Amino acid sequence: MLHESLIDDARTIAGLITDLRRAIHAEPELGLNTPKTRDKVRAALAHLPLEWREGASTTGLVAVLKGRAGEGRSVLLRGDMDALPMPEETGLAFASTVAGRMHACGHDAHTAMLAGAAELLCRRADSLRGEVRFMFQPGEEGFHGARFMIEDGLLDPLPDAAFALHIMPTAPHGLIAGRAGPLLAAADQLDIVIEGRGGHASMPHQTRDPIPVAAEIILALQTMVTRQFDAHDPVVVTITKLDAGTAHNVIADRASLRGTMRTLSRAARHGRRSRCARCRRRAW
Ligand SMILES: [Zn+2]
């Protein structure tokens, strides 16, 4: 059975893939510039019959495996390489060695898993038709890494199919899940600035205090999400940063909010009102 031999093969390289993941974990890199991670990938796969493509805009890599069983479709497998700007406090032996950076989203695992897939599929090149492209993408955390790689021509001509995954620490070990339709949300960033007029905290009536306005906006956003969007087409709005003021007794001139919006459909992302399924009227 092909899948049984695949699992047996995967077990033979499990230690190498774990080592690669931990090496990447110890040296996290951010954004579009992940040269150490790229070099680790290249070194791990240097012995394989892959064609490599790199572009000018990022440290992204595409490795192409040509099947030896004839012409066929082109399938892309994608893993992301960048880490998050946050400190690691796990105390693990392979914890981040770079202050303020951590592979907390699991992209170290994605990169190592994709390298493992390249190894296993290269061993089966004789029975593969078409080609498999392994896309190692930096800049997933809001840096448009995939777009830059596409603009650099690294995926030309576009593949017939593309697959990606994300690990989920809350899922049971060994479970692989998927579904038809969107699985991961679009992520948009919100920046809101409230311009007020500051003054002394003992005389708020002589100011235009931006902080209560910011507080109302934060709560109103939550109400808006639950009252104006269909609960079956999920929208999440989260304010993650609130900046205002400098002292106990000074009302600030301005307040700023930062956050994220997650949507699973184009309609929700563009704030289009959904239609009633029965009468086709706008729902609000
Ligand atoms: Zn992630």
PDB file of C-alpha atoms and ligand atoms in Angstrom:
ATOM      1  CA  MET A   1       0.000   0.000   0.000  1.00  0.00           C
ATOM      2  CA  LEU A   2       1.398   3.336  -1.051  1.00  0.00           C
ATOM      3  CA  HIS A   3       0.229   5.217   2.016  1.00  0.00           C
ATOM      4  CA  GLU A   4       1.657   2.562   4.346  1.00  0.00           C
ATOM      5  CA  SER A   5       5.044   2.754   2.699  1.00  0.00           C
ATOM      6  CA  LEU A   6       4.810   6.541   2.875  1.00  0.00           C
ATOM      7  CA  ILE A   7       4.248   6.379   6.620  1.00  0.00           C
ATOM      8  CA  ASP A   8       7.107   3.918   7.034  1.00  0.00           C
ATOM      9  CA  ASP A   9       9.329   6.216   4.988  1.00  0.00           C
ATOM     10  CA  ALA A  10       8.234   9.219   7.043  1.00  0.00           C
ATOM     11  CA  ARG A  11       9.202   7.395  10.233  1.00  0.00           C
ATOM     12  CA  THR A  12      12.723   6.911   8.917  1.00  0.00           C
ATOM     13  CA  ILE A  13      13.233  10.664   8.588  1.00  0.00           C
ATOM     14  CA  ALA A  14      11.229  11.764  11.632  1.00  0.00           C
ATOM     15  CA  GLY A  15      14.350  12.446  13.694  1.00  0.00           C
ATOM     16  CA  LEU A  16      15.898  14.578  10.945  1.00  0.00           C
ATOM     17  CA  ILE A  17      12.707  16.588  10.532  1.00  0.00           C
ATOM     18  CA  THR A  18      12.445  17.137  14.295  1.00  0.00           C
ATOM     19  CA  ASP A  19      16.079  18.313  14.350  1.00  0.00           C
ATOM     20  CA  LEU A  20      15.427  20.695  11.447  1.00  0.00           C
ATOM     21  CA  ARG A  21      12.353  22.100  13.154  1.00  0.00           C
ATOM     22  CA  ARG A  22      14.243  22.698  16.387  1.00  0.00           C
ATOM     23  CA  ALA A  23      17.178  24.332  14.594  1.00  0.00           C
ATOM     24  CA  ILE A  24      14.732  26.711  12.858  1.00  0.00           C
ATOM     25  CA  HIS A  25      12.933  27.285  16.152  1.00  0.00           C
ATOM     26  CA  ALA A  26      16.162  28.356  17.881  1.00  0.00           C
ATOM     27  CA  GLU A  27      16.867  31.076  15.290  1.00  0.00           C
ATOM     28  CA  PRO A  28      13.573  32.782  14.488  1.00  0.00           C
ATOM     29  CA  GLU A  29      13.480  35.387  11.720  1.00  0.00           C
ATOM     30  CA  LEU A  30      10.802  37.932  10.898  1.00  0.00           C
ATOM     31  CA  GLY A  31       8.963  39.193   7.867  1.00  0.00           C
ATOM     32  CA  LEU A  32      10.269  38.842   4.332  1.00  0.00           C
ATOM     33  CA  ASN A  33      13.896  38.377   5.363  1.00  0.00           C
ATOM     34  CA  THR A  34      14.562  34.841   6.623  1.00  0.00           C
ATOM     35  CA  PRO A  35      18.042  34.009   5.234  1.00  0.00           C
ATOM     36  CA  LYS A  36      19.111  31.629   8.014  1.00  0.00           C
ATOM     37  CA  THR A  37      15.890  29.650   7.684  1.00  0.00           C
ATOM     38  CA  ARG A  38      16.293  29.573   3.900  1.00  0.00           C
ATOM     39  CA  ASP A  39      19.877  28.305   4.257  1.00  0.00           C
ATOM     40  CA  LYS A  40      18.783  25.571   6.669  1.00  0.00           C
ATOM     41  CA  VAL A  41      16.167  24.410   4.157  1.00  0.00           C
ATOM     42  CA  ARG A  42      18.636  24.425   1.293  1.00  0.00           C
ATOM     43  CA  ALA A  43      21.197  22.490   3.319  1.00  0.00           C
ATOM     44  CA  ALA A  44      18.619  19.921   4.422  1.00  0.00           C
ATOM     45  CA  LEU A  45      17.496  19.299   0.825  1.00  0.00           C
ATOM     46  CA  ALA A  46      20.828  19.802  -0.979  1.00  0.00           C
ATOM     47  CA  HIS A  47      21.154  16.085  -1.805  1.00  0.00           C
ATOM     48  CA  LEU A  48      17.810  15.924  -3.631  1.00  0.00           C
ATOM     49  CA  PRO A  49      17.157  16.284  -7.394  1.00  0.00           C
ATOM     50  CA  LEU A  50      15.334  19.622  -7.077  1.00  0.00           C
ATOM     51  CA  GLU A  51      15.421  22.744  -9.221  1.00  0.00           C
ATOM     52  CA  TRP A  52      15.589  25.862  -7.079  1.00  0.00           C
ATOM     53  CA  ARG A  53      14.016  29.225  -7.754  1.00  0.00           C
ATOM     54  CA  GLU A  54      14.650  32.401  -5.769  1.00  0.00           C
ATOM     55  CA  GLY A  55      13.513  35.994  -6.296  1.00  0.00           C
ATOM     56  CA  ALA A  56      14.733  39.501  -5.559  1.00  0.00           C
ATOM     57  CA  SER A  57      11.981  40.622  -3.178  1.00  0.00           C
ATOM     58  CA  THR A  58      12.161  38.028  -0.409  1.00  0.00           C
ATOM     59  CA  THR A  59      14.170  35.077   0.896  1.00  0.00           C
ATOM     60  CA  GLY A  60      11.411  32.804  -0.380  1.00  0.00           C
ATOM     61  CA  LEU A  61      12.355  29.590  -2.117  1.00  0.00           C
ATOM     62  CA  VAL A  62      10.601  27.313  -4.557  1.00  0.00           C
ATOM     63  CA  ALA A  63      12.010  23.829  -5.121  1.00  0.00           C
ATOM     64  CA  VAL A  64      10.665  21.948  -8.143  1.00  0.00           C
ATOM     65  CA  LEU A  65      10.545  18.164  -8.385  1.00  0.00           C
ATOM     66  CA  LYS A  66      10.020  16.858 -11.922  1.00  0.00           C
ATOM     67  CA  GLY A  67       8.268  13.524 -11.968  1.00  0.00           C
ATOM     68  CA  ARG A  68       9.950  10.889 -14.130  1.00  0.00           C
ATOM     69  CA  ALA A  69       6.760   9.066 -15.141  1.00  0.00           C
ATOM     70  CA  GLY A  70       5.761  11.604 -17.794  1.00  0.00           C
ATOM     71  CA  GLU A  71       3.754  14.766 -18.219  1.00  0.00           C
ATOM     72  CA  GLY A  72       1.054  15.652 -15.711  1.00  0.00           C
ATOM     73  CA  ARG A  73      -0.351  18.305 -13.495  1.00  0.00           C
ATOM     74  CA  SER A  74       1.624  20.742 -11.423  1.00  0.00           C
ATOM     75  CA  VAL A  75       0.893  20.667  -7.695  1.00  0.00           C
ATOM     76  CA  LEU A  76       2.221  23.132  -5.177  1.00  0.00           C
ATOM     77  CA  LEU A  77       2.794  22.481  -1.483  1.00  0.00           C
ATOM     78  CA  ARG A  78       3.401  25.549   0.656  1.00  0.00           C
ATOM     79  CA  GLY A  79       4.915  26.175   4.072  1.00  0.00           C
ATOM     80  CA  ASP A  80       5.631  29.493   5.778  1.00  0.00           C
ATOM     81  CA  MET A  81       8.956  30.406   7.406  1.00  0.00           C
ATOM     82  CA  ASP A  82       8.598  33.593   9.497  1.00  0.00           C
ATOM     83  CA  ALA A  83       8.292  33.931  13.275  1.00  0.00           C
ATOM     84  CA  LEU A  84       6.568  36.427  15.592  1.00  0.00           C
ATOM     85  CA  PRO A  85       8.003  39.507  17.375  1.00  0.00           C
ATOM     86  CA  MET A  86       7.468  38.205  20.911  1.00  0.00           C
ATOM     87  CA  PRO A  87       9.742  36.775  23.617  1.00  0.00           C
ATOM     88  CA  GLU A  88       9.915  33.037  24.258  1.00  0.00           C
ATOM     89  CA  GLU A  89       9.419  31.904  27.853  1.00  0.00           C
ATOM     90  CA  THR A  90       9.113  28.152  27.367  1.00  0.00           C
ATOM     91  CA  GLY A  91      12.489  27.189  28.848  1.00  0.00           C
ATOM     92  CA  LEU A  92      12.861  24.500  26.168  1.00  0.00           C
ATOM     93  CA  ALA A  93      16.344  23.271  25.290  1.00  0.00           C
ATOM     94  CA  PHE A  94      15.787  24.510  21.725  1.00  0.00           C
ATOM     95  CA  ALA A  95      14.105  27.792  22.705  1.00  0.00           C
ATOM     96  CA  SER A  96      14.689  30.962  20.719  1.00  0.00           C
ATOM     97  CA  THR A  97      18.197  32.371  20.990  1.00  0.00           C
ATOM     98  CA  VAL A  98      17.053  35.747  19.618  1.00  0.00           C
ATOM     99  CA  ALA A  99      15.580  38.188  22.141  1.00  0.00           C
ATOM    100  CA  GLY A 100      12.051  39.291  21.298  1.00  0.00           C
ATOM    101  CA  ARG A 101      11.458  36.696  18.601  1.00  0.00           C
ATOM    102  CA  MET A 102       9.743  33.353  18.753  1.00  0.00           C
ATOM    103  CA  HIS A 103       8.280  30.719  16.471  1.00  0.00           C
ATOM    104  CA  ALA A 104       5.010  30.858  18.384  1.00  0.00           C
ATOM    105  CA  CYS A 105       2.736  30.296  15.374  1.00  0.00           C
ATOM    106  CA  GLY A 106       4.323  26.997  14.329  1.00  0.00           C
ATOM    107  CA  HIS A 107       5.898  28.033  11.040  1.00  0.00           C
ATOM    108  CA  ASP A 108       9.107  26.276  12.119  1.00  0.00           C
ATOM    109  CA  ALA A 109       7.075  23.051  12.061  1.00  0.00           C
ATOM    110  CA  HIS A 110       5.496  23.911   8.694  1.00  0.00           C
ATOM    111  CA  THR A 111       8.904  24.508   7.114  1.00  0.00           C
ATOM    112  CA  ALA A 112      10.327  21.259   8.500  1.00  0.00           C
ATOM    113  CA  MET A 113       7.222  19.312   7.437  1.00  0.00           C
ATOM    114  CA  LEU A 114       7.491  20.681   3.897  1.00  0.00           C
ATOM    115  CA  ALA A 115      11.156  19.673   3.779  1.00  0.00           C
ATOM    116  CA  GLY A 116      10.054  16.199   4.879  1.00  0.00           C
ATOM    117  CA  ALA A 117       7.448  16.079   2.104  1.00  0.00           C
ATOM    118  CA  ALA A 118      10.129  17.033  -0.435  1.00  0.00           C
ATOM    119  CA  GLU A 119      12.355  14.204   0.795  1.00  0.00           C
ATOM    120  CA  LEU A 120       9.582  11.601   0.634  1.00  0.00           C
ATOM    121  CA  LEU A 121       8.273  12.666  -2.773  1.00  0.00           C
ATOM    122  CA  CYS A 122      11.767  12.801  -4.285  1.00  0.00           C
ATOM    123  CA  ARG A 123      12.125   9.147  -3.350  1.00  0.00           C
ATOM    124  CA  ARG A 124       9.029   8.512  -5.478  1.00  0.00           C
ATOM    125  CA  ALA A 125      10.026  10.617  -8.474  1.00  0.00           C
ATOM    126  CA  ASP A 126      10.067   7.542 -10.748  1.00  0.00           C
ATOM    127  CA  SER A 127       6.339   6.996 -10.254  1.00  0.00           C
ATOM    128  CA  LEU A 128       5.306  10.679 -10.331  1.00  0.00           C
ATOM    129  CA  ARG A 129       3.750  12.342 -13.365  1.00  0.00           C
ATOM    130  CA  GLY A 130       3.932  16.110 -13.684  1.00  0.00           C
ATOM    131  CA  GLU A 131       5.703  18.124 -11.061  1.00  0.00           C
ATOM    132  CA  VAL A 132       5.552  19.064  -7.409  1.00  0.00           C
ATOM    133  CA  ARG A 133       6.650  22.514  -6.291  1.00  0.00           C
ATOM    134  CA  PHE A 134       7.635  23.107  -2.697  1.00  0.00           C
ATOM    135  CA  MET A 135       7.076  26.751  -1.783  1.00  0.00           C
ATOM    136  CA  PHE A 136       8.970  27.981   1.279  1.00  0.00           C
ATOM    137  CA  GLN A 137       7.365  31.347   1.940  1.00  0.00           C
ATOM    138  CA  PRO A 138       8.531  34.096   4.300  1.00  0.00           C
ATOM    139  CA  GLY A 139       6.363  37.041   5.295  1.00  0.00           C
ATOM    140  CA  GLU A 140       3.174  35.229   6.268  1.00  0.00           C
ATOM    141  CA  GLU A 141       2.516  37.380   9.334  1.00  0.00           C
ATOM    142  CA  GLY A 142       1.053  40.301   7.416  1.00  0.00           C
ATOM    143  CA  PHE A 143       3.981  40.910   5.031  1.00  0.00           C
ATOM    144  CA  HIS A 144       2.398  39.607   1.801  1.00  0.00           C
ATOM    145  CA  GLY A 145       5.191  37.084   1.249  1.00  0.00           C
ATOM    146  CA  ALA A 146       3.156  35.003  -1.201  1.00  0.00           C
ATOM    147  CA  ARG A 147       2.249  38.041  -3.308  1.00  0.00           C
ATOM    148  CA  PHE A 148       5.896  39.092  -3.576  1.00  0.00           C
ATOM    149  CA  MET A 149       6.921  35.579  -4.602  1.00  0.00           C
ATOM    150  CA  ILE A 150       4.205  35.509  -7.264  1.00  0.00           C
ATOM    151  CA  GLU A 151       5.245  38.973  -8.516  1.00  0.00           C
ATOM    152  CA  ASP A 152       8.842  37.748  -8.724  1.00  0.00           C
ATOM    153  CA  GLY A 153       7.605  35.064 -11.111  1.00  0.00           C
ATOM    154  CA  LEU A 154       8.619  32.189  -8.846  1.00  0.00           C
ATOM    155  CA  LEU A 155       5.333  30.364  -9.434  1.00  0.00           C
ATOM    156  CA  ASP A 156       5.085  30.862 -13.214  1.00  0.00           C
ATOM    157  CA  PRO A 157       3.178  29.280 -14.750  1.00  0.00           C
ATOM    158  CA  LEU A 158       0.718  29.027 -11.892  1.00  0.00           C
ATOM    159  CA  PRO A 159       0.213  25.445 -10.651  1.00  0.00           C
ATOM    160  CA  ASP A 160      -2.964  23.421 -11.205  1.00  0.00           C
ATOM    161  CA  ALA A 161      -3.504  22.984  -7.480  1.00  0.00           C
ATOM    162  CA  ALA A 162      -1.997  24.294  -4.267  1.00  0.00           C
ATOM    163  CA  PHE A 163      -2.080  22.878  -0.746  1.00  0.00           C
ATOM    164  CA  ALA A 164      -1.142  24.447   2.561  1.00  0.00           C
ATOM    165  CA  LEU A 165      -1.755  23.595   6.183  1.00  0.00           C
ATOM    166  CA  HIS A 166      -1.480  25.113   9.615  1.00  0.00           C
ATOM    167  CA  ILE A 167      -0.795  23.240  12.810  1.00  0.00           C
ATOM    168  CA  MET A 168      -3.357  23.573  15.602  1.00  0.00           C
ATOM    169  CA  PRO A 169      -2.043  23.035  19.139  1.00  0.00           C
ATOM    170  CA  THR A 170      -5.564  22.492  20.465  1.00  0.00           C
ATOM    171  CA  ALA A 171      -6.204  19.526  18.140  1.00  0.00           C
ATOM    172  CA  PRO A 172      -5.373  15.955  19.196  1.00  0.00           C
ATOM    173  CA  HIS A 173      -1.968  14.687  18.129  1.00  0.00           C
ATOM    174  CA  GLY A 174      -2.075  12.927  14.771  1.00  0.00           C
ATOM    175  CA  LEU A 175      -5.356  14.462  13.591  1.00  0.00           C
ATOM    176  CA  ILE A 176      -5.445  15.991  10.109  1.00  0.00           C
ATOM    177  CA  ALA A 177      -8.565  17.995   9.286  1.00  0.00           C
ATOM    178  CA  GLY A 178      -9.899  19.904   6.306  1.00  0.00           C
ATOM    179  CA  ARG A 179     -13.179  20.893   4.709  1.00  0.00           C
ATOM    180  CA  ALA A 180     -14.684  22.227   1.504  1.00  0.00           C
ATOM    181  CA  GLY A 181     -14.692  26.013   1.245  1.00  0.00           C
ATOM    182  CA  PRO A 182     -12.689  28.519   3.226  1.00  0.00           C
ATOM    183  CA  LEU A 183     -10.861  27.150   6.228  1.00  0.00           C
ATOM    184  CA  LEU A 184      -8.699  30.068   7.301  1.00  0.00           C
ATOM    185  CA  ALA A 185      -9.882  33.651   7.535  1.00  0.00           C
ATOM    186  CA  ALA A 186      -8.717  36.738   5.680  1.00  0.00           C
ATOM    187  CA  ALA A 187      -6.773  38.948   8.096  1.00  0.00           C
ATOM    188  CA  ASP A 188      -7.131  42.719   7.814  1.00  0.00           C
ATOM    189  CA  GLN A 189      -5.553  45.292  10.101  1.00  0.00           C
ATOM    190  CA  LEU A 190      -7.406  48.140  11.773  1.00  0.00           C
ATOM    191  CA  ASP A 191      -5.910  51.452  12.852  1.00  0.00           C
ATOM    192  CA  ILE A 192      -8.210  54.028  14.432  1.00  0.00           C
ATOM    193  CA  VAL A 193      -7.058  57.430  15.700  1.00  0.00           C
ATOM    194  CA  ILE A 194      -9.342  59.566  17.871  1.00  0.00           C
ATOM    195  CA  GLU A 195      -8.377  63.224  17.823  1.00  0.00           C
ATOM    196  CA  GLY A 196      -9.624  65.056  20.907  1.00  0.00           C
ATOM    197  CA  ARG A 197      -8.440  68.019  22.952  1.00  0.00           C
ATOM    198  CA  GLY A 198      -6.504  67.398  26.124  1.00  0.00           C
ATOM    199  CA  GLY A 199      -6.377  69.258  29.405  1.00  0.00           C
ATOM    200  CA  HIS A 200      -6.277  68.813  33.158  1.00  0.00           C
ATOM    201  CA  ALA A 201      -7.887  65.670  34.532  1.00  0.00           C
ATOM    202  CA  SER A 202      -9.766  67.676  37.180  1.00  0.00           C
ATOM    203  CA  MET A 203     -11.660  69.654  34.489  1.00  0.00           C
ATOM    204  CA  PRO A 204     -12.741  67.119  31.866  1.00  0.00           C
ATOM    205  CA  HIS A 205     -15.678  69.292  30.784  1.00  0.00           C
ATOM    206  CA  GLN A 206     -13.175  71.739  29.291  1.00  0.00           C
ATOM    207  CA  THR A 207     -11.585  69.038  27.136  1.00  0.00           C
ATOM    208  CA  ARG A 208     -12.604  66.593  24.469  1.00  0.00           C
ATOM    209  CA  ASP A 209     -11.375  63.486  26.187  1.00  0.00           C
ATOM    210  CA  PRO A 210     -10.565  60.835  23.549  1.00  0.00           C
ATOM    211  CA  ILE A 211     -10.354  57.933  26.019  1.00  0.00           C
ATOM    212  CA  PRO A 212     -14.102  57.443  26.690  1.00  0.00           C
ATOM    213  CA  VAL A 213     -14.611  57.678  22.920  1.00  0.00           C
ATOM    214  CA  ALA A 214     -12.033  54.930  22.400  1.00  0.00           C
ATOM    215  CA  ALA A 215     -13.741  52.798  25.046  1.00  0.00           C
ATOM    216  CA  GLU A 216     -17.118  53.238  23.335  1.00  0.00           C
ATOM    217  CA  ILE A 217     -15.662  52.374  19.946  1.00  0.00           C
ATOM    218  CA  ILE A 218     -14.154  49.148  21.311  1.00  0.00           C
ATOM    219  CA  LEU A 219     -17.493  48.027  22.757  1.00  0.00           C
ATOM    220  CA  ALA A 220     -19.521  49.253  19.777  1.00  0.00           C
ATOM    221  CA  LEU A 221     -17.352  47.226  17.403  1.00  0.00           C
ATOM    222  CA  GLN A 222     -18.297  44.062  19.279  1.00  0.00           C
ATOM    223  CA  THR A 223     -21.978  44.925  19.147  1.00  0.00           C
ATOM    224  CA  MET A 224     -21.718  45.753  15.443  1.00  0.00           C
ATOM    225  CA  VAL A 225     -20.199  42.371  14.681  1.00  0.00           C
ATOM    226  CA  THR A 226     -22.944  40.440  16.441  1.00  0.00           C
ATOM    227  CA  ARG A 227     -25.874  42.622  15.233  1.00  0.00           C
ATOM    228  CA  GLN A 228     -24.941  43.341  11.627  1.00  0.00           C
ATOM    229  CA  PHE A 229     -23.246  40.210  10.348  1.00  0.00           C
ATOM    230  CA  ASP A 230     -24.717  36.765   9.791  1.00  0.00           C
ATOM    231  CA  ALA A 231     -23.611  34.426  12.569  1.00  0.00           C
ATOM    232  CA  HIS A 232     -23.225  31.671   9.944  1.00  0.00           C
ATOM    233  CA  ASP A 233     -20.597  33.729   8.094  1.00  0.00           C
ATOM    234  CA  PRO A 234     -18.199  34.478  10.934  1.00  0.00           C
ATOM    235  CA  VAL A 235     -16.551  37.846  11.483  1.00  0.00           C
ATOM    236  CA  VAL A 236     -14.092  38.498  14.305  1.00  0.00           C
ATOM    237  CA  VAL A 237     -12.941  42.013  15.218  1.00  0.00           C
ATOM    238  CA  THR A 238     -10.391  42.281  18.015  1.00  0.00           C
ATOM    239  CA  ILE A 239      -8.749  45.434  19.343  1.00  0.00           C
ATOM    240  CA  THR A 240      -5.290  44.454  20.517  1.00  0.00           C
ATOM    241  CA  LYS A 241      -3.623  47.779  21.297  1.00  0.00           C
ATOM    242  CA  LEU A 242      -4.843  50.944  22.969  1.00  0.00           C
ATOM    243  CA  ASP A 243      -2.544  53.943  23.323  1.00  0.00           C
ATOM    244  CA  ALA A 244      -3.409  57.208  25.036  1.00  0.00           C
ATOM    245  CA  GLY A 245      -2.131  59.566  27.673  1.00  0.00           C
ATOM    246  CA  THR A 246       1.033  60.067  29.672  1.00  0.00           C
ATOM    247  CA  ALA A 247       0.123  60.774  33.330  1.00  0.00           C
ATOM    248  CA  HIS A 248      -2.448  60.287  36.110  1.00  0.00           C
ATOM    249  CA  ASN A 249      -3.714  63.836  35.902  1.00  0.00           C
ATOM    250  CA  VAL A 250      -3.523  64.778  32.229  1.00  0.00           C
ATOM    251  CA  ILE A 251      -6.249  64.209  29.662  1.00  0.00           C
ATOM    252  CA  ALA A 252      -4.701  63.217  26.355  1.00  0.00           C
ATOM    253  CA  ASP A 253      -5.145  64.951  23.004  1.00  0.00           C
ATOM    254  CA  ARG A 254      -5.517  61.714  21.139  1.00  0.00           C
ATOM    255  CA  ALA A 255      -6.018  58.012  21.501  1.00  0.00           C
ATOM    256  CA  SER A 256      -5.217  55.289  19.034  1.00  0.00           C
ATOM    257  CA  LEU A 257      -6.521  51.779  18.617  1.00  0.00           C
ATOM    258  CA  ARG A 258      -5.071  48.915  16.677  1.00  0.00           C
ATOM    259  CA  GLY A 259      -6.545  45.558  15.930  1.00  0.00           C
ATOM    260  CA  THR A 260      -7.459  42.866  13.456  1.00  0.00           C
ATOM    261  CA  MET A 261     -10.505  41.798  11.478  1.00  0.00           C
ATOM    262  CA  ARG A 262     -10.998  38.200  10.373  1.00  0.00           C
ATOM    263  CA  THR A 263     -13.547  37.183   7.760  1.00  0.00           C
ATOM    264  CA  LEU A 264     -14.333  33.986   5.880  1.00  0.00           C
ATOM    265  CA  SER A 265     -16.207  35.453   2.891  1.00  0.00           C
ATOM    266  CA  ARG A 266     -15.672  38.324   0.487  1.00  0.00           C
ATOM    267  CA  ALA A 267     -19.129  39.667   1.303  1.00  0.00           C
ATOM    268  CA  ALA A 268     -18.393  39.920   5.004  1.00  0.00           C
ATOM    269  CA  ARG A 269     -14.937  41.350   4.359  1.00  0.00           C
ATOM    270  CA  HIS A 270     -16.378  44.158   2.256  1.00  0.00           C
ATOM    271  CA  GLY A 271     -19.206  44.733   4.736  1.00  0.00           C
ATOM    272  CA  ARG A 272     -21.865  43.753   2.235  1.00  0.00           C
ATOM    273  CA  ARG A 273     -25.173  43.071   3.782  1.00  0.00           C
ATOM    274  CA  SER A 274     -26.254  39.466   3.456  1.00  0.00           C
ATOM    275  CA  ARG A 275     -29.607  38.692   1.817  1.00  0.00           C
ATOM    276  CA  CYS A 276     -32.404  36.844   3.501  1.00  0.00           C
ATOM    277  CA  ALA A 277     -32.398  33.276   2.110  1.00  0.00           C
ATOM    278  CA  ARG A 278     -36.210  33.308   1.612  1.00  0.00           C
ATOM    279  CA  CYS A 279     -37.196  36.778   0.427  1.00  0.00           C
ATOM    280  CA  ARG A 280     -33.765  37.898  -0.946  1.00  0.00           C
ATOM    281  CA  ARG A 281     -34.166  41.236   0.837  1.00  0.00           C
ATOM    282  CA  ARG A 282     -31.162  42.728   2.503  1.00  0.00           C
ATOM    283  CA  ALA A 283     -30.982  41.474   6.049  1.00  0.00           C
ATOM    284  CA  TRP A 284     -30.292  44.939   7.488  1.00  0.00           C
TER     285      TRP A 284
HETATM  286 ZN    ZN B   1       0.770  30.940  11.412  1.00  0.00          ZN
END
